[in-house]
XYZ file of C-alpha atoms in Angstrom:
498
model
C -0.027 8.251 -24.882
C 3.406 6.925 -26.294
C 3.059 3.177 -25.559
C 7.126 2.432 -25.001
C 6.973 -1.064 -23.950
C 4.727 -3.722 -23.428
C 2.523 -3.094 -20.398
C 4.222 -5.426 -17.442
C 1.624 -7.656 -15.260
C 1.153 -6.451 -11.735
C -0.701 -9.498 -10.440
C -0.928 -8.294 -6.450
C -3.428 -5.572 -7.949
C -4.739 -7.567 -10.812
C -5.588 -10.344 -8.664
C -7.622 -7.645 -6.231
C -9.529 -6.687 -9.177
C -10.480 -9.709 -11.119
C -11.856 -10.876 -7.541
C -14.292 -8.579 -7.924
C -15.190 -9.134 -11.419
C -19.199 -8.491 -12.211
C -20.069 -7.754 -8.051
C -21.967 -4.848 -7.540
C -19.047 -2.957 -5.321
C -17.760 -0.312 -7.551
C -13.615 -0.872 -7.830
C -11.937 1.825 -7.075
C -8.097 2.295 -7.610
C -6.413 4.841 -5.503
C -2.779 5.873 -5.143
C -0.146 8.822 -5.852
C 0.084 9.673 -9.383
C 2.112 7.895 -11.880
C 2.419 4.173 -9.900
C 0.090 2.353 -12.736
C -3.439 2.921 -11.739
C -4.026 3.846 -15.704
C -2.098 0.635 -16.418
C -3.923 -1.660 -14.163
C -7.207 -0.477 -15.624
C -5.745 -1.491 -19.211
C -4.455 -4.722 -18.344
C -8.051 -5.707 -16.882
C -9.712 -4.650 -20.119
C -7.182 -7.402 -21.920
C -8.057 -9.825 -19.127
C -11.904 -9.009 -19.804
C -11.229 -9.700 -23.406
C -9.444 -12.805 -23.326
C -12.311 -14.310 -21.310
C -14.792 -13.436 -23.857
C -16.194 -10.028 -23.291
C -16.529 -8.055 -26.440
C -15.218 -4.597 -27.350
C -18.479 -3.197 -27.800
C -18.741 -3.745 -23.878
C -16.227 -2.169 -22.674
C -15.502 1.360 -22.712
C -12.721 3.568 -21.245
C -12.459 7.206 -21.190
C -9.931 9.458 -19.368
C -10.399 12.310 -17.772
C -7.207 13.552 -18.369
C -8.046 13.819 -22.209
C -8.724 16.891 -23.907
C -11.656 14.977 -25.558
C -13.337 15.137 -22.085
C -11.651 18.511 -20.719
C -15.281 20.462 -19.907
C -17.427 17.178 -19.657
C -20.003 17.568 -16.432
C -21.540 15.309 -14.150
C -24.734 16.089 -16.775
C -22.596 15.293 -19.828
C -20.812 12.503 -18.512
C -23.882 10.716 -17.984
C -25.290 11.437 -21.394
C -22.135 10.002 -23.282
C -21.897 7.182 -21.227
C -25.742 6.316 -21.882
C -24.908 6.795 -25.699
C -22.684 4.276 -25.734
C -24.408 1.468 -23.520
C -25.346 -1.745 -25.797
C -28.991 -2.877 -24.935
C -29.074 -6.115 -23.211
C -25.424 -6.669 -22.694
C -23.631 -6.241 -19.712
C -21.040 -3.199 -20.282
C -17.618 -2.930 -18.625
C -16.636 0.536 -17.594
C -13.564 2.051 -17.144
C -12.960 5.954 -15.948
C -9.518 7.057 -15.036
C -9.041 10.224 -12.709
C -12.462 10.547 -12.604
C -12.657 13.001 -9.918
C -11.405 15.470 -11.912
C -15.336 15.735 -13.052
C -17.362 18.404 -11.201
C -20.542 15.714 -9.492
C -18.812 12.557 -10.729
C -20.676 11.244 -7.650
C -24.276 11.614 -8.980
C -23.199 10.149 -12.375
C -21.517 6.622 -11.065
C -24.003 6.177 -8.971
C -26.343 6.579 -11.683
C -24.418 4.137 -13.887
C -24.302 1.891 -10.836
C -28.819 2.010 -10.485
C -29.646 2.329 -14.331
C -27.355 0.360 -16.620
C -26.242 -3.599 -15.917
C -22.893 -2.605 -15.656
C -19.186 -3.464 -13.590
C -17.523 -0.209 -13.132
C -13.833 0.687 -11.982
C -12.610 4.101 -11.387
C -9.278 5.849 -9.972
C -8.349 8.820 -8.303
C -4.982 10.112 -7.072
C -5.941 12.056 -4.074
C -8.444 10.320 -1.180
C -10.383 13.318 -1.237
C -13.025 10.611 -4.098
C -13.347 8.459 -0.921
C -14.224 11.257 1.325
C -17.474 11.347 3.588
C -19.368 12.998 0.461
C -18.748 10.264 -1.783
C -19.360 7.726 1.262
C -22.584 9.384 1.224
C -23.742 8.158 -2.297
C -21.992 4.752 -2.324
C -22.610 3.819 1.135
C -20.720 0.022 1.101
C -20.999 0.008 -2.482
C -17.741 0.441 -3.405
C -14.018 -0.935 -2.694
C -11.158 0.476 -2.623
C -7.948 -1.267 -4.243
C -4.399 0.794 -2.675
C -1.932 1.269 -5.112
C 1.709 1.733 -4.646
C 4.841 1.940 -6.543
C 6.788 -0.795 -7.390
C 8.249 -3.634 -4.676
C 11.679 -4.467 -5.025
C 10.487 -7.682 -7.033
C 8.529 -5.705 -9.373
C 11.284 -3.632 -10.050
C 13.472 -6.540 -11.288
C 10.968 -7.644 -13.660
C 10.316 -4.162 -15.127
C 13.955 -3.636 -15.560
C 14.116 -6.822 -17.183
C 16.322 -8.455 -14.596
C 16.035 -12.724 -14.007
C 17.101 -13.705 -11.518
C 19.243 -17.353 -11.499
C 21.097 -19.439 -9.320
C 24.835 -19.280 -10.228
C 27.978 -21.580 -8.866
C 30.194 -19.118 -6.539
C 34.053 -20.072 -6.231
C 33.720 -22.265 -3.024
C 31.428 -24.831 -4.430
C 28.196 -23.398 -3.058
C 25.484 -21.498 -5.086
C 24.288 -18.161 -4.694
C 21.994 -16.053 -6.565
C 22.765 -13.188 -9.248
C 20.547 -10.510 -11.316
C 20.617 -11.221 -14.818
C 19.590 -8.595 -17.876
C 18.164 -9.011 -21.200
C 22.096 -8.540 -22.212
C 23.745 -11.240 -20.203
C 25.714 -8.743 -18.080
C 24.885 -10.078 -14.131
C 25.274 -8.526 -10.961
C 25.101 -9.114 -7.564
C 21.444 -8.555 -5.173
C 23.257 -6.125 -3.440
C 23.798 -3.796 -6.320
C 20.516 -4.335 -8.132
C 19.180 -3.861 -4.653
C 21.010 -0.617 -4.345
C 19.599 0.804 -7.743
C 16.173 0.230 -6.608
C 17.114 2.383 -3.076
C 18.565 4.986 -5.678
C 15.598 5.188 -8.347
C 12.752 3.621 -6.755
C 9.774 2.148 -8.001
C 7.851 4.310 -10.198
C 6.858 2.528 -13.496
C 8.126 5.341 -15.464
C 11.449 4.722 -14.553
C 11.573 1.408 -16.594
C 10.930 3.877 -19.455
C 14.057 5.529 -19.201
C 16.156 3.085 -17.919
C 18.566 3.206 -14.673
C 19.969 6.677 -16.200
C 20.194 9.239 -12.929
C 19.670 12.361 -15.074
C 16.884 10.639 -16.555
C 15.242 9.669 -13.374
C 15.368 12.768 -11.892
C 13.745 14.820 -14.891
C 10.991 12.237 -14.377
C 10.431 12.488 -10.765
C 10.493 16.319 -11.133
C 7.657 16.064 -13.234
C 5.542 13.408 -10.620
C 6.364 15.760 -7.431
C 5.307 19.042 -9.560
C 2.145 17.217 -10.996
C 1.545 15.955 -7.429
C 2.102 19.338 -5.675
C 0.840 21.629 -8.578
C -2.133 20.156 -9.956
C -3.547 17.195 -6.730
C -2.784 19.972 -4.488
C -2.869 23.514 -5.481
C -5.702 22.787 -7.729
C -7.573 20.957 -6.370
C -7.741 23.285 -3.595
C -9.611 25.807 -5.846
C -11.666 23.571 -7.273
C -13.214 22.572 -4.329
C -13.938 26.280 -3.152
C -11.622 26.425 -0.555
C -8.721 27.928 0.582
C -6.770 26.077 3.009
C -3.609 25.415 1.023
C -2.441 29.092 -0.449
C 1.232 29.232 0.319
C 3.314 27.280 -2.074
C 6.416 27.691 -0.166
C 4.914 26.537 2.919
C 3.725 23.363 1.470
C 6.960 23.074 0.239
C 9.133 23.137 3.220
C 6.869 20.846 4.833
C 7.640 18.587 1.915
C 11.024 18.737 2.936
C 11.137 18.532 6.171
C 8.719 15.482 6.217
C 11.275 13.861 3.924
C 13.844 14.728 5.495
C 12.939 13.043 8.875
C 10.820 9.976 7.136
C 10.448 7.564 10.283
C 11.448 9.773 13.530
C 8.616 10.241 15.781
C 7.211 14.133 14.525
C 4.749 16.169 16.166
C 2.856 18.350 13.942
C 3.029 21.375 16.315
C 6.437 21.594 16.759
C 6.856 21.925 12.556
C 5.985 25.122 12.152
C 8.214 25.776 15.320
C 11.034 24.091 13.662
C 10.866 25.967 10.023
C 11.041 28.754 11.384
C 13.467 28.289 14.354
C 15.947 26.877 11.578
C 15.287 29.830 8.893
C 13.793 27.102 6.640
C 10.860 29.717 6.195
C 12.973 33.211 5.278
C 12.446 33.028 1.661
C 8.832 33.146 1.605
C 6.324 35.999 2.707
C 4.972 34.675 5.407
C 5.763 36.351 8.696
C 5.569 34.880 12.042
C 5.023 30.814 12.931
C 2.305 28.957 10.950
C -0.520 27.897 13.296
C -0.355 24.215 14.083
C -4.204 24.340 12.261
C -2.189 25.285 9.160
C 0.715 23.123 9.578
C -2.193 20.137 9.657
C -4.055 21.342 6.945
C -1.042 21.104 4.915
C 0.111 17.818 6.038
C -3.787 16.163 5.372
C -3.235 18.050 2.133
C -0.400 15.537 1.271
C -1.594 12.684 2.733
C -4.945 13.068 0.537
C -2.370 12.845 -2.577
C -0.590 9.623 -1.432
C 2.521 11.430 -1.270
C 3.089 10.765 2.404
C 1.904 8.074 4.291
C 1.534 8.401 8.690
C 1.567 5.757 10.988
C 0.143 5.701 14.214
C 2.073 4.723 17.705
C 0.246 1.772 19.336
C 0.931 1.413 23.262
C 1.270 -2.360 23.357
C 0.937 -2.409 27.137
C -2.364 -0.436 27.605
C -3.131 -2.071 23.568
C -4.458 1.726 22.728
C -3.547 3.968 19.855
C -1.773 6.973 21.074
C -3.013 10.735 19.724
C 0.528 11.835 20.171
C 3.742 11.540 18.373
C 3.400 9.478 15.026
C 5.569 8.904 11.868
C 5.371 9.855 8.193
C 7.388 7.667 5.179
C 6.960 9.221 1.691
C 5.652 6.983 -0.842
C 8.834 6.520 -3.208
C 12.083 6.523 -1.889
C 13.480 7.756 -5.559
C 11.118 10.898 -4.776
C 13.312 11.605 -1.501
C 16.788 11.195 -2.998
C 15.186 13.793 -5.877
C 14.317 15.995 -2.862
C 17.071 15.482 -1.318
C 19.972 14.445 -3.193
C 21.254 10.797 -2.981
C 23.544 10.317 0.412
C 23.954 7.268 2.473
C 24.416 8.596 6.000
C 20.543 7.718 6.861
C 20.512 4.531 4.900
C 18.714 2.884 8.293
C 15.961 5.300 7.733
C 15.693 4.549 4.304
C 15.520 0.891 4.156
C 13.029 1.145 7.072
C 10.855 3.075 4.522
C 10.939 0.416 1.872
C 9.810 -2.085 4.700
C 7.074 -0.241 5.828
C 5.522 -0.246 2.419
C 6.501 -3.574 1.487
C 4.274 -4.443 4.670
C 1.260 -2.684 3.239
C 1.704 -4.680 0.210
C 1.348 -7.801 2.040
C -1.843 -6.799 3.248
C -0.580 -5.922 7.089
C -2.351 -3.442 9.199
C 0.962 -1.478 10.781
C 1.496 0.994 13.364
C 4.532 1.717 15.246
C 4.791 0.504 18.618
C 5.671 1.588 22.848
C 5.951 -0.375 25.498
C 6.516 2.061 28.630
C 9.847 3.916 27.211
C 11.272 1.612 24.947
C 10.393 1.494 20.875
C 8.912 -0.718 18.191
C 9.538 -0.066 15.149
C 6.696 -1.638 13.404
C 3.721 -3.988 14.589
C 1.721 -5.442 11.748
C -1.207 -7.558 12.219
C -3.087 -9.409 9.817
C -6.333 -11.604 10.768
C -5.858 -15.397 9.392
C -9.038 -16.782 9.053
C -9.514 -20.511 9.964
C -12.599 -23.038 9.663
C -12.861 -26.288 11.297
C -15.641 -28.918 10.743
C -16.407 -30.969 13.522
C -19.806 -33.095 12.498
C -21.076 -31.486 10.105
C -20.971 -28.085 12.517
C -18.753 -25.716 11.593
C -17.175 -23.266 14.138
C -15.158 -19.899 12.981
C -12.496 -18.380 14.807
C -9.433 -15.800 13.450
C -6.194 -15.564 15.020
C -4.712 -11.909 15.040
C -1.017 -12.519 14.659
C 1.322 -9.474 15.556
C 4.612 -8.729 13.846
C 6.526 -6.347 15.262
C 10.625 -4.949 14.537
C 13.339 -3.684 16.085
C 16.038 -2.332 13.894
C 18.317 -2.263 16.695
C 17.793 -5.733 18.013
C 16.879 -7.314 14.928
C 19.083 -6.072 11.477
C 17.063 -8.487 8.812
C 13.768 -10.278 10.370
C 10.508 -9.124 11.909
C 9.920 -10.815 14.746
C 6.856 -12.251 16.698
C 5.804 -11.477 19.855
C 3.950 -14.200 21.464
C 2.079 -12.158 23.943
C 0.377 -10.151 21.170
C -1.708 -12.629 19.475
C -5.248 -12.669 20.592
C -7.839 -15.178 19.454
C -11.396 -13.530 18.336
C -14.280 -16.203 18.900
C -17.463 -15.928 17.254
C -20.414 -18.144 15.716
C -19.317 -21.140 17.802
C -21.405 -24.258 16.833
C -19.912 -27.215 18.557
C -20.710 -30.689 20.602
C -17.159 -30.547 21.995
C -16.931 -27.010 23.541
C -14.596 -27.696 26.235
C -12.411 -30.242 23.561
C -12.590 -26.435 20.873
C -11.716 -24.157 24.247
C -9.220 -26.057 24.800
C -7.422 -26.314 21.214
C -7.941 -22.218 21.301
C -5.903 -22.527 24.754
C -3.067 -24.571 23.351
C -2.764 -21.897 20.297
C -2.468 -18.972 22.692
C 0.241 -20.884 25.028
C 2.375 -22.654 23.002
C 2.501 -20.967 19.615
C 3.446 -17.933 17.735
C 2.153 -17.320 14.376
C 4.596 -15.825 11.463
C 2.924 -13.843 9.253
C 6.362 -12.743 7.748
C 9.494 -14.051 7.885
C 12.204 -11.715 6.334
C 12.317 -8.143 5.271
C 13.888 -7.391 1.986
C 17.451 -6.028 3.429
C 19.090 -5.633 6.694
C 20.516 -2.781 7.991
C 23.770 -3.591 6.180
C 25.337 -4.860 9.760
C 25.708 -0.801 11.008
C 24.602 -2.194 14.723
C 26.934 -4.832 15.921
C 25.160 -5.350 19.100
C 22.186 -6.618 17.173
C 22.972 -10.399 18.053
C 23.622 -9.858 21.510
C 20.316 -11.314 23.630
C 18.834 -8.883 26.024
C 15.739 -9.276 27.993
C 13.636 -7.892 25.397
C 15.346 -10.035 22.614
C 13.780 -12.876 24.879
C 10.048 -11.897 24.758
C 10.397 -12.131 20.814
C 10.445 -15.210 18.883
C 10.611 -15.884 15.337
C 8.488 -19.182 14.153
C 8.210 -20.235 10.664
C 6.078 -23.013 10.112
C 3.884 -23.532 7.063
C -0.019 -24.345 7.023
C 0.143 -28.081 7.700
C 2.478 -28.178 10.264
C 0.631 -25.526 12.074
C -2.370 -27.636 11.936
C -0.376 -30.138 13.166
C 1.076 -28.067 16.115
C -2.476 -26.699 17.436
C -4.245 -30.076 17.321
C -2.972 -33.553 16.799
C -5.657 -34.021 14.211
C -4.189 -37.522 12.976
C -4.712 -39.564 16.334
C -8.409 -38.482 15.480
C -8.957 -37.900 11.887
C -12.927 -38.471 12.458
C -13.322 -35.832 14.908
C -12.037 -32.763 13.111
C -11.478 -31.859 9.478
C -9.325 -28.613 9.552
C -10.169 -26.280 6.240
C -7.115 -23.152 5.997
């Protein structure tokens, strides 16, 4: 491996990791191919050697090595024994590990005979299938990887961002690079919706021709080897038709966040001729089209999103939506254009969600859409004598592109409390503090999405009666504590702990 540049902390995944630092769990870092799994697992080996732990401890092997091209499950074990140091606790790091025929039996292994802390990845979800459930039955945890966020992207490019005077007095931020030359958001903004966020682009630098040649080689490694491959290797036979897959690739792009049925695809292809330069004839079962879709979900080249009926608070089995995991590999699909910009952005927002740690589905309330609803569970404990009672608010967040260009909004009527392990002398005092939470306050969980929709809807400020249900509350810990209960008229009572 040609090491170009100095490897660039990713601290949302770091962080993940080094929390579970020398716990039995076995880490293990999933995502599409290329986004800095390999890199993650190298920058925790520096972390574990700048807090002491020696290089005899720690060993790394990949699996994408010649060195380890016919190794089995057998084998694997054996050179991992060989290197174990008596009485020391070793650090072990395997990258692409599935690509081992019973990789299963042999971390396991690791995991029951040696003190050791082990971290794996994989680029397909097919590692954390039932099968490998089986053997590491909540024993292991799974860290999601994605490509980079638009803020990662300006420190890989080597952009600084600083606050600059603008002509009418005010200030107003600019992108610096290492050169000095500066530019406006907007247009460092734009590159990122041009070349997206794989690592490797840092490598070559903002250079289209160079971008592309590089995310020809991620979608053909992606397709071609986590795919096709695989396929064989696990004995069956589900994904045969290259073309197929393909299409499906395309057309999935192609309509990233519209609402898609997956048995009305194969109607679609072949309804539009989409399918005429292949060999197969007739309309691929929607069994097929499935197996094909699952096939690219399992590589972390798509990503689907449920529909969530707010009203009857269900999930719905019906129409869902797909957004591709890089919006650089879509223009490469698809060419770079900027009549579905809306689209686009909304892509970047739905992974820059995940990031944050929300839980998102799309949403339907009788006929009319949601674009997103994210919850996250905030976790608060309050001490009240020496007791202490546990409750978690589930805050929703929920968008509407066409009602709101730039923030996600709250909805009020979708937080629920959950109430458990109550321990209290004041009951109908703690009842009644959960009360005033659900009544009078909405909880922000986020506040602004990275762009707006660059103004295309002009009716987007105009209140409706839905605009009115939603409402948009920033406040920060303290002055929620604050809000909820007026805890300095009794600061004896109740000692609030975020």
């Amino acid at each position: 491996m040609i090491d170009t540049h100095e490897l660039k902390k990713r601290d949302l995944y770091l962080n993940k990791i080094i929390a579970f630092q020398d716990t039995e769990p076995v880490k293990v870092v999933t995502g599409i191919r290329r986004c800095g799994k390999s890199s993650l697992l190298k920058l925790m080996t520096f972390h574990l050697k700048e807090t002491g732990i020696t290089e005899d401890q720690i060993l790394e092997m990949n699996f994408e090595s010649h060195n380890f091209k016919n190794m089995t499950g057998d084998s694997f074990y054996e050179y991992v024994k060989q290197h174990v140091q008596p009485d020391k606790r070793m650090y072990l790091f395997f990258d692409e590990v599935q690509r081992v025929p019973d990789w299963e039996d042999a971390i396991n292994s690791f995991r029951v005979d040696f003190n050791c802390d082990i971290y794996v990845t994989g680029s397909n979800a097919y590692m954390l299938s039932s099968e490998y459930a089986t053997y590491l039955s909540g024993r292991c945890v799974e860290i999601k990887m994605l490509p980079l966020s638009f803020s990662e992207f300006l420190t890989f490019h080597d952009f600084e961002i600083r606050e600059t005077k603008s002509a009418l007095g005010g200030t107003r931020k600019q992108a610096f690079d290492i050169n000095g030359e500066h530019y406006e958001l907007r247009e460092v903004f734009d590159a990122y919706m041009r070349f997206g966020g794989m690592p490797g682009i840092a490598d070559v630098g903002l250079d289209q021709e160079k971008a592309l040649v590089l995310l020809e080689g991620i979608y053909s490694t992606v397709i071609m080897r986590d795919i096709l491959e695989r396929e064989n290797r696990r004995g069956q036979k589900r994904i045969t038709d290259p073309v197929l897959l393909k299409k499906i690739v395309m057309f999935l792009a192609d309509n990233i966040g519209s609402s898609i049925s997956v048995s009305s695809i194969g109607n679609t292809l072949v309804n539009e001729g989409l399918l005429e330069d292949g060999k197969r004839r007739g309309t691929p079962s929607a069994h097929t089209v499935q197996a094909y879709v699952n096939a690219l979900l399992e590589a972390y080249f798509f990503y689907d999103i449920k529909r969530f009926d707010i009203k009857g608070k269900e999930l719905l089995r019906t129409l869902g939506k797909y957004y591709i995991v890089d919006i650089g590999l879509r223009n490469y699909l698809l060419g770079f254009r900027d009549r579905d910009s809306g689209h686009a952005i909304e892509n970047v927002v739905y992974f820059e969600l995940l990031r944050r740690g929300y839980d998102v589905s799309i949403g339907k309330v009788d006929n009319s859409e949601v674009d997103f609803i994210a919850t996250k569970v905030v976790h608060i404990f309050i001490t009240s004598k020496d007791k202490k009672t546990f409750f978690s608010v589930k805050g929703a967040v929920m968008g509407n592109f066409a009602k709101c260009s730039s923030q996600i909004a709250i909805s009020r009527e979708a937080i629920s409390p959950y109430l458990c392990n109550i321990e209290t002398n004041k009951p109908k005092r703690f009842m009644k503090l959960i009360k005033s939470i659900m009544s009078a306050f909405a909880i922000v969980l986020a506040t602004t999405a990275c762009a707006g929709n660059g103004g295309e809807n002009k009716k987007s400020n105009e209140p409706t009666k839905e605009d009115n249900k939603m409402e948009v509350v920033s406040l920060n810990k303290a002055e929620f504590l604050k809000k909820v209960y007026d805890f300095e008229a009794n600061p004896n009572d109740w000692k609030f702990e975020g």
